[in-house]
Short mmCIF file of C-alpha atoms in Angstrom, two decimals:
data_model
loop_
_atom_site.label_atom_id
_atom_site.label_comp_id
_atom_site.label_asym_id
_atom_site.label_seq_id
_atom_site.Cartn_x
_atom_site.Cartn_y
_atom_site.Cartn_z
CA UNK M 285 -12.38 22.77 -10.38
CA UNK M 286 -13.01 19.02 -10.40
CA UNK M 287 -10.29 16.58 -9.27
CA UNK M 288 -10.22 12.81 -9.40
CA UNK M 289 -8.38 11.55 -6.33
CA UNK M 290 -7.28 7.94 -6.64
CA UNK M 291 -7.28 6.94 -3.01
CA UNK M 292 -7.59 4.23 -0.43
CA UNK M 293 -4.73 5.52 1.72
CA UNK M 294 -4.50 7.73 4.79
CA UNK M 295 -2.78 10.38 2.67
CA UNK M 296 -5.67 10.38 0.20
CA UNK M 297 -8.20 10.90 3.00
CA UNK M 298 -6.11 13.70 4.45
CA UNK M 299 -5.83 15.38 1.03
CA UNK M 300 -9.58 15.16 0.43
CA UNK M 301 -10.16 16.86 3.77
CA UNK M 302 -7.51 19.49 3.05
CA UNK M 303 -9.06 20.46 -0.29
CA UNK M 304 -12.65 20.41 0.92
CA UNK M 305 -14.71 22.54 0.24
CA UNK M 306 -12.60 24.72 -2.08
CA UNK M 307 -12.16 22.00 -4.72
CA UNK M 308 -14.67 19.40 -5.91
CA UNK M 309 -12.91 16.12 -5.17
CA UNK M 310 -14.17 12.71 -6.27
CA UNK M 311 -12.29 10.01 -4.38
CA UNK M 312 -12.03 6.65 -6.12
CA UNK M 313 -11.53 3.42 -4.15
CA UNK M 314 -10.72 0.07 -5.74
CA UNK M 315 -13.40 -1.74 -3.73
CA UNK M 316 -11.23 -4.65 -2.61
CA UNK M 317 -11.64 -3.88 1.11
CA UNK M 318 -15.09 -4.29 2.69
CA UNK M 319 -16.12 -1.41 4.95
CA UNK M 320 -13.25 0.90 3.88
CA UNK M 321 -12.38 4.09 5.73
CA UNK M 322 -14.13 6.76 3.66
CA UNK M 323 -12.88 10.28 2.91
CA UNK M 324 -14.97 13.42 3.01
CA UNK M 325 -16.75 14.36 -0.21
CA UNK M 326 -17.92 12.30 -3.16
CA UNK M 327 -16.74 8.70 -3.41
CA UNK M 328 -16.86 6.15 -6.23
CA UNK M 329 -15.98 2.50 -5.68
CA UNK M 330 -14.75 0.02 -8.28
CA UNK M 331 -12.49 -0.15 -11.30
CA UNK M 332 -12.63 1.93 -14.46
CA UNK M 333 -12.13 -0.79 -17.05
CA UNK M 334 -8.52 -0.13 -17.95
CA UNK M 335 -7.02 2.90 -19.63
CA UNK M 336 -9.83 3.37 -22.14
CA UNK M 337 -12.49 3.16 -19.45
CA UNK M 338 -10.64 5.67 -17.33
CA UNK M 339 -10.29 8.06 -20.26
CA UNK M 340 -14.02 7.89 -20.91
CA UNK M 341 -14.80 8.48 -17.25
CA UNK M 342 -12.50 11.50 -17.09
CA UNK M 343 -14.19 13.04 -20.13
CA UNK M 344 -17.74 12.21 -19.05
CA UNK M 345 -17.19 13.62 -15.55
CA UNK M 346 -15.43 16.77 -16.73
CA UNK M 347 -12.34 16.15 -14.61
CA UNK M 348 -9.73 18.91 -14.64
CA UNK M 349 -6.85 17.10 -12.88
CA UNK M 350 -5.93 13.77 -11.33
CA UNK M 351 -4.07 13.07 -8.09
CA UNK M 352 -2.87 9.50 -7.64
CA UNK M 353 -2.62 8.84 -3.90
CA UNK M 354 -2.96 5.07 -4.09
CA UNK M 355 -0.79 2.57 -2.21
CA UNK M 356 2.83 2.51 -3.43
CA UNK M 357 2.31 -1.07 -4.64
CA UNK M 358 -0.84 -0.30 -6.67
CA UNK M 359 1.27 -0.32 -9.82
CA UNK M 360 -1.49 -1.10 -12.32
CA UNK M 361 -3.80 1.82 -11.53
CA UNK M 362 -0.79 4.13 -11.29
CA UNK M 363 0.37 3.12 -14.76
CA UNK M 364 -3.17 3.37 -16.18
CA UNK M 365 -3.73 6.80 -14.67
CA UNK M 366 -0.41 8.11 -16.01
CA UNK M 367 -1.21 6.92 -19.52
CA UNK M 368 -4.83 8.13 -19.46
CA UNK M 369 -3.84 11.59 -18.27
CA UNK M 370 -1.06 11.83 -20.83
CA UNK M 371 -3.45 10.90 -23.64
CA UNK M 372 -6.17 13.24 -22.36
CA UNK M 373 -3.61 15.99 -21.70
CA UNK M 374 -4.76 16.37 -18.10
CA UNK M 375 -2.60 17.61 -15.22
CA UNK M 376 -1.55 14.63 -13.12
CA UNK M 377 0.55 14.10 -10.02
CA UNK M 378 1.43 11.13 -7.83
CA UNK M 379 1.43 11.57 -4.06
CA UNK M 380 4.21 9.10 -3.27
CA UNK M 381 5.03 8.78 0.40
CA UNK M 382 8.79 8.35 0.87
CA UNK M 383 10.05 4.78 1.12
CA UNK M 384 11.64 3.51 4.31
CA UNK M 385 15.44 3.36 4.34
CA UNK M 386 16.23 -0.36 4.11
CA UNK M 387 18.88 -0.34 6.81
CA UNK M 388 20.07 -3.91 7.32
CA UNK M 389 16.99 -5.44 5.71
CA UNK M 390 17.27 -8.11 3.03
CA UNK M 391 15.83 -6.27 0.03
CA UNK M 392 14.00 -8.36 -2.58
CA UNK M 393 12.03 -7.56 -5.71
CA UNK M 394 8.90 -9.65 -5.19
CA UNK M 395 6.86 -11.80 -2.80
CA UNK M 396 8.26 -14.89 -4.51
CA UNK M 397 11.83 -13.76 -3.82
CA UNK M 398 10.88 -13.08 -0.19
CA UNK M 399 9.46 -16.60 0.13
CA UNK M 400 12.70 -18.01 -1.28
CA UNK M 401 14.70 -16.10 1.34
CA UNK M 402 12.50 -17.46 4.14
CA UNK M 403 12.89 -21.03 2.86
CA UNK M 404 16.62 -20.73 2.21
CA UNK M 405 17.33 -19.40 5.70
CA UNK M 406 15.02 -21.92 7.40
CA UNK M 407 13.15 -19.32 9.39
CA UNK M 408 10.62 -21.07 11.61
CA UNK M 409 8.17 -18.38 12.79
CA UNK M 410 7.53 -15.59 10.34
CA UNK M 411 5.49 -12.39 10.69
CA UNK M 412 4.04 -11.90 7.21
CA UNK M 413 2.65 -8.43 6.42
CA UNK M 414 2.63 -8.27 2.62
CA UNK M 415 -1.15 -8.07 2.26
CA UNK M 416 -3.72 -10.74 1.55
CA UNK M 417 -2.72 -11.32 -2.07
CA UNK M 418 0.97 -11.60 -1.19
CA UNK M 419 0.41 -14.56 1.13
CA UNK M 420 0.04 -17.02 -1.74
CA UNK M 421 3.76 -16.92 -2.52
CA UNK M 422 4.48 -18.52 0.87
CA UNK M 423 2.03 -21.42 0.55
CA UNK M 424 4.80 -23.95 -0.05
CA UNK M 425 7.22 -22.71 2.60
CA UNK M 426 7.82 -24.98 5.59
CA UNK M 427 7.36 -22.47 8.41
CA UNK M 428 4.68 -21.13 10.75
CA UNK M 429 3.30 -17.75 9.70
CA UNK M 430 1.55 -14.98 11.59
CA UNK M 431 -0.31 -13.34 8.70
CA UNK M 432 -1.67 -9.85 9.31
CA UNK M 433 -4.14 -8.35 6.86
CA UNK M 434 -7.06 -5.94 6.86
CA UNK M 435 -9.41 -8.58 5.43
CA UNK M 436 -9.15 -12.33 5.04
CA UNK M 437 -7.55 -13.51 1.79
CA UNK M 438 -10.13 -14.67 -0.76
CA UNK M 439 -9.38 -17.68 -2.98
CA UNK M 440 -5.71 -17.54 -2.02
CA UNK M 441 -3.77 -20.59 -0.92
CA UNK M 442 -2.18 -19.96 2.48
CA UNK M 443 0.69 -21.74 4.20
CA UNK M 444 -0.46 -24.94 5.94
CA UNK M 445 0.66 -23.64 9.33
CA UNK M 446 -0.48 -20.11 10.03
CA UNK M 447 -2.54 -17.81 12.21
CA UNK M 448 -4.54 -15.06 10.52
CA UNK M 449 -4.63 -11.74 12.36
CA UNK M 450 -7.18 -9.32 10.92
CA UNK M 451 -6.56 -5.70 11.88
CA UNK M 452 -6.14 -2.22 10.48
CA UNK M 453 -3.34 0.25 11.32
CA UNK M 454 -1.93 2.48 12.56
CA UNK M 455 0.26 0.27 14.72
CA UNK M 456 2.41 1.45 17.61
CA UNK M 457 5.90 0.39 18.63
CA UNK M 458 5.05 -1.13 22.03
CA UNK M 459 2.28 -3.27 20.54
CA UNK M 460 4.43 -4.37 17.61
CA UNK M 461 7.31 -5.36 19.88
CA UNK M 462 4.97 -7.28 22.17
CA UNK M 463 3.47 -9.11 19.18
CA UNK M 464 6.91 -10.15 17.92
CA UNK M 465 7.98 -11.37 21.34
CA UNK M 466 4.77 -13.21 22.23
CA UNK M 467 4.77 -15.14 18.95
CA UNK M 468 8.52 -15.81 19.07
CA UNK M 469 8.97 -14.37 15.59
CA UNK M 470 12.34 -15.00 13.96
CA UNK M 471 11.76 -13.12 10.66
CA UNK M 472 9.59 -10.25 9.44
CA UNK M 473 8.44 -10.00 5.83
CA UNK M 474 7.08 -6.64 4.76
CA UNK M 475 6.58 -4.46 1.73
CA UNK M 476 8.37 -1.12 1.71
CA UNK M 477 5.12 0.81 1.99
CA UNK M 478 6.67 3.86 3.61
CA UNK M 479 4.83 6.19 5.94
CA UNK M 480 4.34 6.13 9.70
CA UNK M 481 1.28 3.88 10.07
CA UNK M 482 3.18 0.60 9.82
CA UNK M 483 6.82 1.59 10.25
CA UNK M 484 7.04 0.58 13.93
CA UNK M 485 6.99 -3.15 13.16
CA UNK M 486 10.29 -2.70 11.29
CA UNK M 487 11.81 -0.67 14.12
CA UNK M 488 10.69 -3.23 16.70
CA UNK M 489 12.13 -6.10 14.67
CA UNK M 490 15.43 -4.27 14.24
CA UNK M 491 15.63 -3.56 17.98
CA UNK M 492 15.00 -7.24 18.75
CA UNK M 493 17.60 -8.41 16.23
CA UNK M 494 14.96 -10.06 14.04
CA UNK M 495 15.87 -10.25 10.32
CA UNK M 496 13.68 -8.12 8.03
CA UNK M 497 12.92 -9.18 4.46
CA UNK M 498 11.66 -6.10 2.61
CA UNK M 499 9.97 -6.14 -0.80
CA UNK M 500 11.01 -3.02 -2.68
CA UNK M 501 8.26 -0.96 -4.26
CA UNK M 502 7.73 -0.76 -8.02
CA UNK M 503 9.03 2.30 -9.82
CA UNK M 504 6.77 5.04 -11.08
CA UNK M 505 6.04 5.40 -14.79
CA UNK M 506 8.44 7.54 -16.78
CA UNK M 507 7.84 11.30 -16.91
CA UNK M 508 5.43 11.27 -13.96
CA UNK M 509 5.60 14.11 -11.48
CA UNK M 510 5.62 12.96 -7.85
CA UNK M 511 5.33 14.84 -4.56
CA UNK M 512 6.07 13.37 -1.11
CA UNK M 513 3.48 14.96 1.19
CA UNK M 514 -0.19 15.87 1.46
CA UNK M 515 0.76 19.53 1.76
CA UNK M 516 2.75 19.33 -1.50
CA UNK M 517 -0.16 17.68 -3.31
CA UNK M 518 -2.62 20.27 -2.01
CA UNK M 519 -0.32 23.08 -3.14
CA UNK M 520 -0.03 21.47 -6.59
CA UNK M 521 -3.82 21.37 -6.95
CA UNK M 522 -4.29 24.95 -5.79
CA UNK M 523 -1.61 26.19 -8.16
CA UNK M 524 -3.43 24.88 -11.24
#
């Protein structure tokens, strides 16, 4: 059996390890992050060329099923994979880690809406964790930003006053709380990525009474089957 695993997440790496060596897994990474954490087994890096390119690749490689374990905000590849699998009549599942409960967070639909909330409330020192591409929406906001990303933003306009913190999770509660306190943060902006690797920043902010602006994740395509855990995805593959 040959499975295409759309990855780049901790869950994707765990699933590749769980299925190895019983299933031939080809993990696909987008290639946007230099020196990515690699899963066990075969790996391909780069895009497919849209839906048609993905369909050709699936046929040429003799793929029997597709597991989409990409980031919850990787909406384009998720939509392309759903359509390609539907047209090729291939089994397909999305490993969608559960979203965080919003609690008292200010929930918004986009980075632009989050930037508007920051500007409207006159927050002065903002911890921005929406990824390197999401930083551009805040370029015109009059505030100081602590921007955390895995790699430096390329060709993206950043806020005039900022400090760029390059690091990769997981992050722990004590460190997140210390970071918020040391930088005198008065607002946290985050995407609702779900999972445990980055949740502690939200908990720390809540405990310190710091407002949280949370960008809600995009919905999944219609008629797509989704499972919440690595174990569920592995069971789905083995049941085919």
